[in-house]
XYZ file of C-alpha atoms in Angstrom:
753
model
C 1.682 57.745 273.512
C -1.712 59.559 273.549
C -2.727 63.086 274.224
C -3.243 63.946 277.900
C -6.773 63.442 279.117
C -7.267 67.081 280.105
C -6.569 68.105 276.502
C -9.206 65.756 275.108
C -11.725 66.764 277.743
C -11.347 70.444 276.920
C -11.536 69.724 273.226
C -14.789 67.793 273.487
C -16.393 70.099 275.988
C -15.571 73.295 274.101
C -16.865 72.257 270.762
C -16.714 70.519 267.417
C -13.647 69.645 265.574
C -14.131 70.876 262.010
C -12.160 69.802 258.954
C -12.753 71.321 255.491
C -14.711 69.269 252.982
C -11.685 68.489 250.846
C -10.169 66.569 253.757
C -13.129 64.130 253.734
C -13.516 64.090 257.520
C -16.965 63.997 259.118
C -17.381 66.862 261.648
C -19.201 66.430 264.935
C -21.469 69.030 266.504
C -20.705 71.653 269.130
C -19.104 75.059 269.512
C -15.646 75.868 268.105
C -12.734 75.377 270.489
C -11.295 78.464 272.134
C -7.890 79.031 273.756
C -6.799 75.474 273.232
C -3.211 76.456 273.999
C -4.205 77.112 277.584
C -5.455 73.567 277.782
C -1.874 72.391 277.309
C -1.602 70.765 273.883
C 1.976 69.748 274.523
C 3.358 66.342 273.740
C 5.876 66.868 276.525
C 2.994 66.209 278.917
C 2.998 62.608 277.708
C 5.881 61.091 279.682
C 5.989 57.265 279.631
C 6.642 54.899 282.513
C 6.833 51.120 282.566
C 3.928 49.128 283.962
C 3.448 45.778 282.295
C 0.248 45.067 284.182
C -1.613 47.875 282.404
C -1.367 46.061 279.090
C -3.739 43.453 280.532
C -6.326 46.005 281.754
C -9.654 44.765 280.348
C -11.130 48.272 280.319
C -8.185 49.535 278.324
C -8.547 46.619 275.937
C -12.189 47.540 275.346
C -11.405 51.218 274.723
C -8.572 50.332 272.370
C -11.043 48.280 270.395
C -13.358 51.264 270.196
C -10.479 53.402 269.011
C -9.653 50.950 266.263
C -13.284 50.780 265.150
C -13.883 54.555 265.160
C -15.475 55.624 261.871
C -14.915 59.394 262.025
C -12.987 62.055 263.865
C -15.697 62.499 266.491
C -15.528 58.843 267.451
C -11.747 58.903 267.430
C -11.698 61.842 269.847
C -14.160 60.146 272.139
C -12.235 56.868 272.124
C -8.986 58.702 272.790
C -10.605 60.367 275.793
C -11.706 56.996 277.139
C -8.211 55.559 276.658
C -6.645 58.415 278.612
C -9.095 57.855 281.463
C -8.404 54.118 281.509
C -4.660 54.701 281.785
C -3.342 57.015 284.465
C -0.895 59.666 283.325
C 2.620 58.256 283.179
C 1.488 54.634 283.594
C 2.048 53.454 280.006
C 4.790 51.070 278.977
C 6.377 51.006 275.536
C 4.275 48.078 274.358
C 1.019 49.767 275.327
C 2.081 53.017 273.708
C 2.714 51.129 270.489
C -0.718 49.488 270.634
C -2.370 52.872 271.096
C -0.477 54.177 268.099
C -1.536 51.152 266.059
C -5.104 51.999 266.912
C -4.819 55.699 265.987
C -2.369 55.449 263.094
C -1.018 58.336 261.060
C -4.002 59.080 258.867
C -5.770 61.310 261.388
C -2.743 63.469 262.361
C -1.755 63.627 258.677
C -5.073 65.273 257.819
C -4.670 67.696 260.683
C -1.217 68.751 259.513
C -2.329 69.408 255.952
C -5.617 71.201 256.764
C -5.697 74.639 255.167
C -8.909 75.955 256.719
C -10.284 76.220 260.239
C -13.852 76.676 261.496
C -15.200 80.116 262.272
C -13.759 81.472 265.489
C -10.870 79.012 265.463
C -7.302 80.228 264.764
C -5.781 78.915 261.524
C -2.987 77.065 263.281
C -5.093 75.095 265.785
C -5.649 72.098 263.530
C -1.948 71.883 262.742
C -1.159 72.255 266.428
C -3.315 69.221 267.200
C -1.575 67.207 264.491
C 1.872 68.184 265.717
C 0.935 67.287 269.285
C -0.165 63.812 268.213
C 2.975 63.379 266.108
C 5.190 64.473 268.995
C 3.525 61.932 271.249
C 4.246 59.192 268.726
C 7.858 60.348 268.396
C 8.464 59.648 272.068
C 8.836 56.058 270.882
C 12.303 55.838 269.206
C 11.036 53.243 266.773
C 8.182 55.477 265.645
C 10.540 58.440 265.319
C 12.083 56.669 262.312
C 8.747 55.724 260.754
C 8.404 56.896 257.115
C 5.183 58.713 258.058
C 7.167 60.781 260.555
C 10.149 61.329 258.262
C 8.031 62.570 255.382
C 6.580 65.249 257.684
C 10.005 66.852 258.224
C 9.541 69.504 255.474
C 6.112 70.432 256.878
C 7.386 70.579 260.450
C 10.318 72.723 259.351
C 7.970 75.344 257.901
C 6.210 75.669 261.267
C 9.438 76.960 262.835
C 9.414 80.114 260.708
C 5.652 80.642 260.329
C 4.441 84.090 261.300
C 1.878 84.590 264.010
C 1.044 86.150 267.350
C 4.144 85.571 269.543
C 1.938 85.569 272.665
C -0.477 82.912 271.392
C -0.175 79.987 273.812
C -1.452 77.452 271.284
C 1.133 78.590 268.724
C 3.865 78.332 271.336
C 2.715 74.824 272.215
C 2.846 73.868 268.543
C 6.405 75.191 268.249
C 7.479 73.255 271.345
C 5.931 70.080 269.958
C 7.608 70.690 266.578
C 11.002 70.905 268.257
C 10.205 67.746 270.196
C 9.449 65.897 266.948
C 12.611 67.127 265.215
C 14.782 66.444 268.250
C 13.419 62.909 268.489
C 14.264 62.293 264.824
C 17.728 63.822 265.287
C 18.396 61.331 268.073
C 18.081 58.340 265.715
C 21.081 56.953 263.780
C 20.021 58.273 260.363
C 17.881 61.090 261.681
C 20.327 63.966 261.051
C 20.589 62.985 257.392
C 16.786 63.027 257.010
C 16.499 66.399 258.733
C 19.195 67.951 256.555
C 17.542 66.626 253.383
C 14.189 67.980 254.597
C 15.418 71.565 254.844
C 15.498 71.645 258.621
C 18.927 73.302 258.866
C 17.845 76.396 256.951
C 14.596 76.562 258.930
C 16.468 76.331 262.227
C 18.872 79.083 261.136
C 15.996 81.378 260.206
C 14.178 80.556 263.440
C 17.265 81.420 265.455
C 17.992 84.629 263.568
C 14.361 85.704 263.975
C 14.737 85.420 267.761
C 11.108 84.432 268.080
C 9.659 81.939 270.517
C 11.804 78.795 270.753
C 14.884 80.296 269.082
C 17.055 78.826 271.845
C 15.719 75.381 270.950
C 16.622 76.062 267.315
C 20.216 76.795 268.299
C 20.451 73.663 270.445
C 19.177 71.474 267.602
C 21.533 73.187 265.136
C 24.468 72.384 267.400
C 23.450 68.740 267.467
C 23.106 68.502 263.692
C 26.459 70.191 263.078
C 28.127 67.862 265.547
C 26.629 64.831 263.806
C 26.949 65.830 260.132
C 28.845 69.082 259.682
C 29.822 68.602 256.039
C 26.272 67.792 254.932
C 24.852 70.727 256.913
C 27.191 73.202 255.236
C 26.555 71.707 251.826
C 22.809 72.129 252.160
C 22.563 75.454 254.001
C 25.821 77.402 253.791
C 24.306 80.915 253.385
C 21.998 80.423 256.371
C 24.729 78.951 258.566
C 27.053 81.823 257.679
C 24.315 84.229 258.726
C 24.111 82.459 262.099
C 27.889 82.610 262.411
C 27.829 86.347 261.753
C 25.211 86.799 264.438
C 27.050 84.667 266.982
C 30.371 86.372 266.221
C 28.854 89.811 266.672
C 27.232 88.724 269.937
C 30.572 87.314 271.083
C 32.395 90.526 270.313
C 29.848 92.612 272.230
C 29.220 90.263 275.169
C 30.200 91.609 278.571
C 28.620 88.906 280.724
C 29.035 85.150 281.211
C 27.374 84.491 277.848
C 30.731 85.100 276.129
C 32.102 81.937 277.739
C 29.099 79.938 276.536
C 29.620 81.324 273.043
C 33.251 80.146 273.171
C 31.924 76.610 273.364
C 29.348 77.064 270.598
C 31.340 78.998 268.016
C 33.801 76.229 266.993
C 30.862 74.229 265.673
C 29.732 77.082 263.422
C 33.043 77.722 261.683
C 32.689 76.627 258.040
C 34.893 74.022 256.354
C 35.784 76.641 253.740
C 36.660 80.312 254.180
C 35.513 82.100 257.322
C 34.082 85.572 256.524
C 36.534 88.333 257.395
C 34.023 90.222 259.533
C 33.521 87.093 261.647
C 37.266 86.644 262.093
C 37.553 90.256 263.175
C 34.805 89.896 265.789
C 36.130 86.566 267.055
C 39.671 87.868 267.457
C 38.453 90.966 269.281
C 36.323 88.892 271.629
C 39.137 86.452 272.348
C 41.595 89.274 272.959
C 39.331 90.710 275.660
C 38.799 87.333 277.297
C 42.388 86.091 277.262
C 43.733 89.469 278.302
C 41.801 89.212 281.566
C 42.503 87.272 284.714
C 40.406 84.140 284.404
C 39.758 80.821 286.031
C 40.489 77.679 284.044
C 36.812 77.003 283.210
C 36.630 80.449 281.620
C 40.004 80.352 279.865
C 39.940 76.825 278.450
C 36.965 77.286 276.041
C 38.667 80.433 274.727
C 41.909 78.550 274.104
C 39.989 75.832 272.278
C 38.212 78.389 270.092
C 41.546 80.058 269.304
C 43.010 76.648 268.410
C 40.100 75.935 266.101
C 40.696 79.250 264.326
C 44.428 78.564 264.099
C 43.749 75.142 262.611
C 41.281 76.493 260.054
C 42.897 79.828 259.154
C 46.518 79.705 260.270
C 47.430 83.231 261.366
C 45.148 84.999 258.863
C 42.597 85.788 261.568
C 45.129 87.761 263.634
C 45.513 91.424 262.643
C 48.832 92.730 261.397
C 50.598 95.228 263.626
C 51.430 95.718 267.257
C 48.088 94.543 268.630
C 48.187 91.374 266.528
C 51.754 90.474 267.493
C 50.980 91.010 271.194
C 47.850 88.877 270.891
C 49.727 86.056 269.163
C 52.503 86.182 271.757
C 49.864 86.036 274.500
C 48.189 83.032 272.863
C 51.422 81.051 272.587
C 52.495 82.030 276.108
C 49.217 80.853 277.606
C 49.361 77.628 275.599
C 52.910 76.839 276.744
C 52.062 77.542 280.389
C 49.035 75.261 280.145
C 51.133 72.465 278.583
C 53.800 72.703 281.281
C 51.263 72.754 284.107
C 49.514 69.706 282.676
C 52.537 67.556 281.765
C 55.232 68.399 284.279
C 53.162 67.525 287.339
C 53.287 63.760 287.749
C 50.041 62.172 288.853
C 47.758 65.066 287.901
C 44.839 64.441 285.572
C 45.572 65.862 282.129
C 42.760 67.738 280.397
C 43.647 66.240 277.075
C 41.268 68.327 274.970
C 42.643 71.575 276.366
C 46.298 70.518 276.086
C 45.788 69.341 272.507
C 44.244 72.714 271.666
C 47.336 74.315 273.194
C 49.472 72.138 270.920
C 47.683 73.692 267.915
C 48.503 77.169 269.234
C 52.125 76.160 269.756
C 52.271 74.977 266.139
C 51.042 78.396 265.092
C 53.826 79.922 267.199
C 56.433 77.660 265.581
C 55.238 78.628 262.098
C 55.368 82.348 262.851
C 58.760 82.147 264.559
C 60.282 80.435 261.515
C 58.617 82.681 258.942
C 61.140 85.024 257.373
C 58.753 87.267 255.455
C 55.532 88.917 256.629
C 55.705 87.404 260.092
C 53.377 88.813 262.711
C 56.193 88.654 265.268
C 59.211 90.875 265.722
C 62.626 89.320 266.330
C 62.682 89.938 270.115
C 59.248 88.326 270.375
C 60.451 85.346 268.356
C 63.464 84.837 270.613
C 61.283 85.018 273.714
C 58.649 82.628 272.330
C 61.231 80.079 271.170
C 62.604 79.990 274.717
C 59.127 79.531 276.187
C 58.185 76.855 273.633
C 61.442 75.033 274.334
C 60.350 74.587 277.949
C 56.925 73.345 276.863
C 58.494 70.874 274.406
C 60.673 69.651 277.264
C 57.462 68.895 279.160
C 56.114 67.002 276.139
C 59.281 64.890 275.975
C 59.008 64.246 279.723
C 55.441 63.009 279.205
C 56.291 60.787 276.221
C 59.153 59.135 278.094
C 56.570 57.828 280.549
C 54.193 56.425 277.917
C 53.987 52.647 278.083
C 52.938 50.240 275.308
C 49.384 50.168 276.623
C 48.932 53.900 275.870
C 50.551 54.082 272.462
C 47.247 53.998 270.610
C 45.696 56.835 272.592
C 44.950 59.982 270.554
C 46.610 62.273 273.099
C 49.917 60.457 272.630
C 49.559 60.962 268.877
C 48.888 64.663 269.414
C 51.974 64.922 271.623
C 54.134 63.249 268.971
C 52.691 65.632 266.399
C 53.739 68.783 268.261
C 57.172 67.293 268.917
C 57.503 66.525 265.198
C 56.570 70.119 264.349
C 59.274 71.361 266.739
C 61.965 68.965 265.470
C 61.210 69.976 261.887
C 62.568 73.421 262.747
C 64.823 72.956 265.783
C 67.051 69.999 266.711
C 70.019 71.696 268.343
C 68.268 72.432 271.636
C 67.121 69.629 273.955
C 69.444 67.299 272.006
C 70.104 65.029 274.983
C 66.399 64.667 275.738
C 65.565 64.074 272.061
C 68.226 61.353 271.758
C 66.812 59.729 274.873
C 63.354 59.705 273.303
C 64.376 58.489 269.822
C 64.013 54.744 270.571
C 60.420 55.360 271.711
C 59.660 57.430 268.603
C 60.940 54.696 266.275
C 58.928 52.019 268.080
C 55.851 54.242 268.129
C 56.101 55.058 264.424
C 56.610 51.389 263.595
C 53.571 50.366 265.635
C 51.297 52.824 263.861
C 52.794 52.050 260.450
C 52.019 48.375 260.905
C 48.455 49.278 261.867
C 47.852 51.972 259.289
C 44.042 52.004 259.577
C 44.245 52.623 263.308
C 46.737 55.412 262.628
C 44.294 57.170 260.317
C 41.569 56.767 262.923
C 43.927 58.239 265.524
C 44.370 61.312 263.351
C 40.600 61.838 263.313
C 40.409 61.292 267.059
C 43.104 63.900 267.600
C 41.135 66.388 265.546
C 38.015 65.584 267.549
C 39.949 65.935 270.787
C 41.568 69.220 269.917
C 39.370 71.129 267.586
C 35.842 70.110 266.669
C 33.751 67.117 265.544
C 35.347 67.304 262.103
C 38.554 68.492 260.592
C 38.283 71.665 258.589
C 41.466 73.274 257.411
C 44.636 71.388 256.525
C 44.356 67.645 256.910
C 46.259 66.249 259.861
C 48.590 63.480 258.655
C 47.266 60.061 259.533
C 50.564 58.400 260.409
C 53.279 59.178 262.927
C 56.125 58.685 260.447
C 54.984 61.573 258.296
C 54.997 63.773 261.381
C 58.553 62.761 262.249
C 60.180 62.768 258.796
C 61.357 66.417 258.773
C 62.947 66.080 262.209
C 64.600 62.791 261.322
C 65.956 64.401 258.172
C 67.824 66.902 260.338
C 68.897 64.278 262.865
C 70.426 61.917 260.283
C 73.058 64.574 259.600
C 74.322 64.335 263.189
C 76.436 61.375 264.260
C 74.801 60.637 267.630
C 71.128 60.734 266.628
C 71.888 58.946 263.335
C 73.536 56.022 265.150
C 70.492 55.705 267.435
C 68.104 55.737 264.478
C 70.141 53.096 262.658
C 70.390 50.939 265.774
C 66.617 51.103 266.320
C 65.886 50.042 262.716
C 64.630 53.387 261.409
C 66.226 53.021 257.908
C 64.472 49.732 257.256
C 61.176 51.195 258.485
C 61.646 54.238 256.243
C 62.295 52.043 253.200
C 59.078 50.121 253.817
C 57.191 53.346 254.365
C 58.585 54.889 251.175
C 57.616 51.836 249.110
C 54.114 51.847 250.615
C 53.602 55.554 249.929
C 55.052 55.175 246.447
C 52.313 52.703 245.607
C 49.815 55.544 246.032
C 51.484 57.400 243.148
C 51.839 54.412 240.831
C 49.748 53.820 237.685
C 46.217 52.777 238.579
C 45.935 55.393 241.310
C 44.466 58.829 240.729
C 47.344 61.071 241.806
C 45.213 64.189 241.328
C 43.250 63.384 244.491
C 46.296 62.643 246.615
C 47.017 65.177 249.341
C 50.206 67.183 248.882
C 51.491 65.627 252.098
C 52.054 62.297 250.300
C 54.460 63.781 247.763
C 56.126 65.966 250.377
C 56.605 62.878 252.535
C 58.237 61.020 249.641
C 60.599 63.920 249.012
C 61.546 64.089 252.692
C 62.243 60.351 252.696
C 64.564 60.885 249.736
C 66.407 63.575 251.688
C 66.876 61.201 254.620
C 68.215 58.491 252.294
C 70.542 61.035 250.669
C 71.930 61.852 254.113
C 72.473 58.149 254.797
C 74.158 57.610 251.427
C 76.658 60.344 252.242
C 77.172 59.658 255.962
C 76.626 55.884 256.207
C 77.503 54.300 252.815
C 78.236 50.960 254.453
C 74.610 50.736 255.587
C 73.397 51.176 251.996
C 75.634 48.322 250.815
C 74.747 45.795 253.505
C 71.055 46.385 254.225
C 68.828 44.470 251.794
C 66.038 47.020 252.113
C 68.072 49.481 250.050
C 68.340 46.969 247.215
C 64.539 46.866 247.099
C 64.467 50.638 247.227
C 66.935 50.861 244.305
C 64.794 48.520 242.220
C 61.724 50.710 242.858
C 63.606 53.869 241.918
C 64.826 52.317 238.676
C 61.411 51.110 237.567
C 59.593 54.309 238.585
C 61.717 57.158 237.267
C 61.030 56.679 233.511
C 57.314 57.341 233.975
C 57.823 59.977 236.647
C 59.968 62.313 234.523
C 57.200 62.437 231.915
C 54.525 63.628 234.375
C 53.660 67.309 234.512
C 54.025 69.062 237.833
C 56.163 66.394 239.479
C 59.618 67.565 238.492
C 60.790 68.110 242.069
C 59.904 64.563 243.084
C 61.581 63.264 239.903
C 64.709 65.223 240.819
C 64.783 63.598 244.249
C 64.290 60.111 242.829
C 66.858 60.577 240.058
C 69.534 62.014 242.363
C 68.993 59.417 245.069
C 69.064 56.612 242.508
C 72.293 57.902 240.923
C 74.029 58.148 244.302
C 72.863 54.682 245.349
C 73.874 53.222 241.963
C 77.426 54.354 242.623
C 77.433 52.364 245.889
C 75.569 49.342 244.480
C 77.376 49.241 241.122
C 78.236 45.530 241.493
C 74.593 44.581 241.914
C 73.276 42.335 239.097
C 70.327 44.728 238.729
C 72.690 47.456 237.497
C 74.569 45.440 234.879
C 72.809 46.818 231.815
C 69.393 45.319 232.607
C 66.345 46.891 230.947
C 65.377 48.494 234.262
C 68.808 50.023 234.791
C 69.001 51.290 231.195
C 65.537 52.836 231.535
C 66.516 54.513 234.780
C 69.704 56.092 233.427
C 67.925 57.223 230.263
C 65.342 58.983 232.461
C 68.108 60.459 234.645
C 69.832 61.829 231.535
C 66.520 63.358 230.461
C 66.186 65.124 233.831
C 69.781 66.401 233.787
C 69.872 67.419 230.118
C 66.632 69.408 229.946
C 67.435 71.904 232.693
C 68.966 74.600 230.469
C 68.340 75.999 226.999
C 69.798 78.676 224.726
C 67.749 81.861 224.871
C 68.054 84.786 222.473
C 68.555 88.224 223.979
C 67.388 91.488 222.378
C 70.203 93.515 220.851
C 72.710 90.665 220.901
C 73.840 88.252 218.214
C 74.631 85.538 220.745
C 72.191 83.626 222.911
C 72.623 83.078 226.634
C 72.296 79.963 228.753
C 68.950 80.068 230.590
C 66.767 77.790 232.662
C 64.063 75.800 230.916
C 60.516 77.017 231.692
C 59.691 73.885 233.711
C 62.805 74.280 235.836
C 62.776 78.038 236.253
C 60.005 78.331 238.821
C 61.428 75.688 241.178
C 65.146 76.065 240.562
C 65.734 77.336 244.114
C 64.557 73.953 245.416
C 65.982 72.004 242.491
C 69.501 73.270 241.883
C 71.218 71.444 244.734
C 69.704 68.164 243.590
C 70.669 68.872 239.976
C 74.339 69.540 240.796
C 74.447 66.499 243.079
C 72.874 64.421 240.301
C 75.462 65.581 237.778
C 78.217 64.651 240.208
C 76.663 61.245 240.919
C 76.218 60.468 237.208
C 79.873 61.362 236.655
C 80.831 58.896 239.374
C 78.735 56.112 237.835
C 80.344 56.286 234.355
C 83.646 54.508 235.191
C 81.814 51.951 237.398
C 79.286 50.863 234.764
C 81.007 50.082 231.395
C 77.729 50.049 229.481
C 76.731 53.556 230.607
C 78.997 55.644 228.280
C 77.752 53.944 225.077
C 74.180 54.376 226.352
C 74.796 58.090 226.928
C 76.255 58.399 223.448
C 73.143 56.793 221.948
C 71.008 59.309 223.794
C 73.074 62.059 222.089
C 73.448 63.882 225.426
C 77.209 64.637 225.044
C 76.745 65.925 221.478
C 73.743 68.078 222.420
C 75.524 69.400 225.484
C 78.496 70.554 223.384
C 76.111 72.011 220.821
C 74.331 73.955 223.576
C 77.582 75.340 224.953
C 78.699 76.324 221.466
C 75.523 78.274 220.799
C 75.590 80.526 223.870
C 77.932 83.180 225.159
C 80.560 81.666 227.517
C 80.026 84.670 229.800
C 76.443 83.545 230.432
C 77.532 80.167 231.829
C 78.392 80.301 235.513
C 81.636 78.627 236.667
C 79.777 75.957 238.682
C 77.820 75.030 235.549
C 81.052 74.781 233.535
C 82.549 72.487 236.178
C 79.448 70.251 236.235
C 79.333 69.934 232.439
C 83.059 69.289 232.187
C 82.888 66.526 234.801
C 80.329 64.565 232.793
C 82.004 65.117 229.436
C 85.464 64.146 230.697
C 84.283 60.875 232.253
C 82.341 59.927 229.123
C 85.345 60.733 226.923
C 87.705 58.723 229.114
C 85.379 55.740 229.300
C 84.671 55.281 225.584
C 86.580 55.932 222.361
C 83.409 56.460 220.346
C 82.377 59.162 222.777
C 85.651 60.965 222.220
C 85.240 60.799 218.438
C 81.675 62.062 218.646
C 82.783 64.982 220.815
C 85.562 65.911 218.397
C 83.060 65.933 215.532
C 80.924 68.334 217.585
C 83.825 70.824 217.900
C 84.518 69.551 221.402
C 88.127 70.769 221.522
C 87.200 74.270 220.393
C 84.341 74.464 222.889
C 86.595 73.205 225.684
C 89.078 75.935 224.851
C 86.400 78.662 224.894
C 85.208 77.568 228.318
C 88.697 76.872 229.649
C 87.877 73.210 230.252
C 91.490 72.102 230.439
C 90.734 68.524 231.486
C 88.297 68.015 228.602
C 90.629 69.674 226.126
C 93.478 67.380 227.160
C 91.292 64.254 227.059
C 90.030 65.021 223.538
C 93.559 65.692 222.277
C 94.604 62.145 223.148
C 94.108 59.336 220.589
């Protein structure tokens, strides 16, 4: 694409084009150009249209030849003028544009862009303006927009956006417009955003916007496009500048009293950082949203505000909402509006669902669920919690109603995934209400989870699509789980305790699916994988699976014995625990695995895998290690006798661990009479001797009755099962210790031959 003919005419008529000596360009004679901006040096004047016949125009062919043979800038200008006269404005096809470019090339505009001097009477920026105009014309061809000679000009073009000058200078304004046209053309190519970010364009755009000079609105529009295409890279390269823009936009949003506040609602989600949002921005955003949502609005005004609130909830939880009466009222308003929107969208059959808005409302409902179940430092008062739970219950009923109508053809749609997610969040905290509706939906949930499990890559993609649908082009804040099973695990854990839901889950094949899922997730934690980079959700998911299996062991033992999947699960538990108990920071998962394995071993005691095989011996040795290291003797100031205390590793998580530990002790006790080789193995580990030694070294008053009962259970079964165990206990003052702790059963057992 060439410069418009009127531009070349004015240039040649008004005077010589002068380039400093160091640029090695031959000047031609005449007077210096004046007011070139008024002549219209804008590449936007060069709009292409298709006309294949023009490429055969003999006059054009002759002028193109002259352009190619031009020996200096004067001849190039003249030839360009002739070309523009031979081709009517707008009558150039892509092929002809490319031939004109081939004739001009990049050398001439390159010299213009790098010129540091201008002739007398000519503004400094005129030469650069000419170069930018030519470059912008070339960039109208998408193929040329990715040319290396265009891409390497990005740093230079970026500096033009923040260059100082007369704001009323028409030529300078034309240069800025052409600069934005060049950068926008590059941004529209597949790898263009990456080149712009590397070239410093993001910082330049931020500074141009904050300066509020000519074209600042174009800077904001291009920033929005770059953030939408490559948010992470933008923040990595220009975080301070982007935060400055966010502060400006947030302040404008808080002060806005006109329709601009609704436009800002749509822009602001893109400018929230993937890390911490500045507190002053959160304060302004919350204040602006409170004014908007507290007013009577139409849907087109309210929906962007709900989406912005959802984005903040996803990124910051409830930290952006102030503590106190105003904050609690605002949060209650948010959740109320979200629930109303969900019911209106999902209860009306046949209406078109605005999926992005409803998914944003789901995020706000999740925030409501979290605050209603928070015991300490909740923003909500108890009456507000009761009211919101009732309102959310109705909205969840609408979600269930929607999911019951989902056919197989829609199961891979991101909105269905989002709907299952909010239902999973609700079931994780509340299963007693809507029980009939939940039981009716369970078969669908099992089938849905199985479908996505079997197509795991599509499930991860669905998670990203949900984030795109609900929040923003990327997913700042907590990662949304990429599989439906992980969303449903907490709810299923509650439901497996109840007879009705448990029978449905078993009938639909949920236990087998959960075993496969557990084994798949366990592979991520096995040797060869870097567990330090695993999200916490993987380990939490494994623990929740263990809880579900524990429920099934207790409530459906026959299932454990007859379903082959549990044999595979037992084998994995046995081979994995020895390494797991040695790993720092994974004690809670080890407790789950050890306790589950001990309970299952009691049911599967006749299995060949448990008859003293290396795997079974390794598992029980690791289980003994977990059970035996929980407590130590600790000296107390001013006392001659130590007290029984928690080990340092156990102390911080004992609230979550103690139930598993007591259940594990009970399960181990039950395994001793079923596995003849286990008592001698325990004796070789020296656990019974060390346990008696521990009890003998501490004050009996420091040992709680439930601990005494747990220890006595293990010691009695070991003593009954093996004569050598009894002798070893007697040598360790077992009878005396039993007497001190009033362990009558142990005392009687040790008194027998």
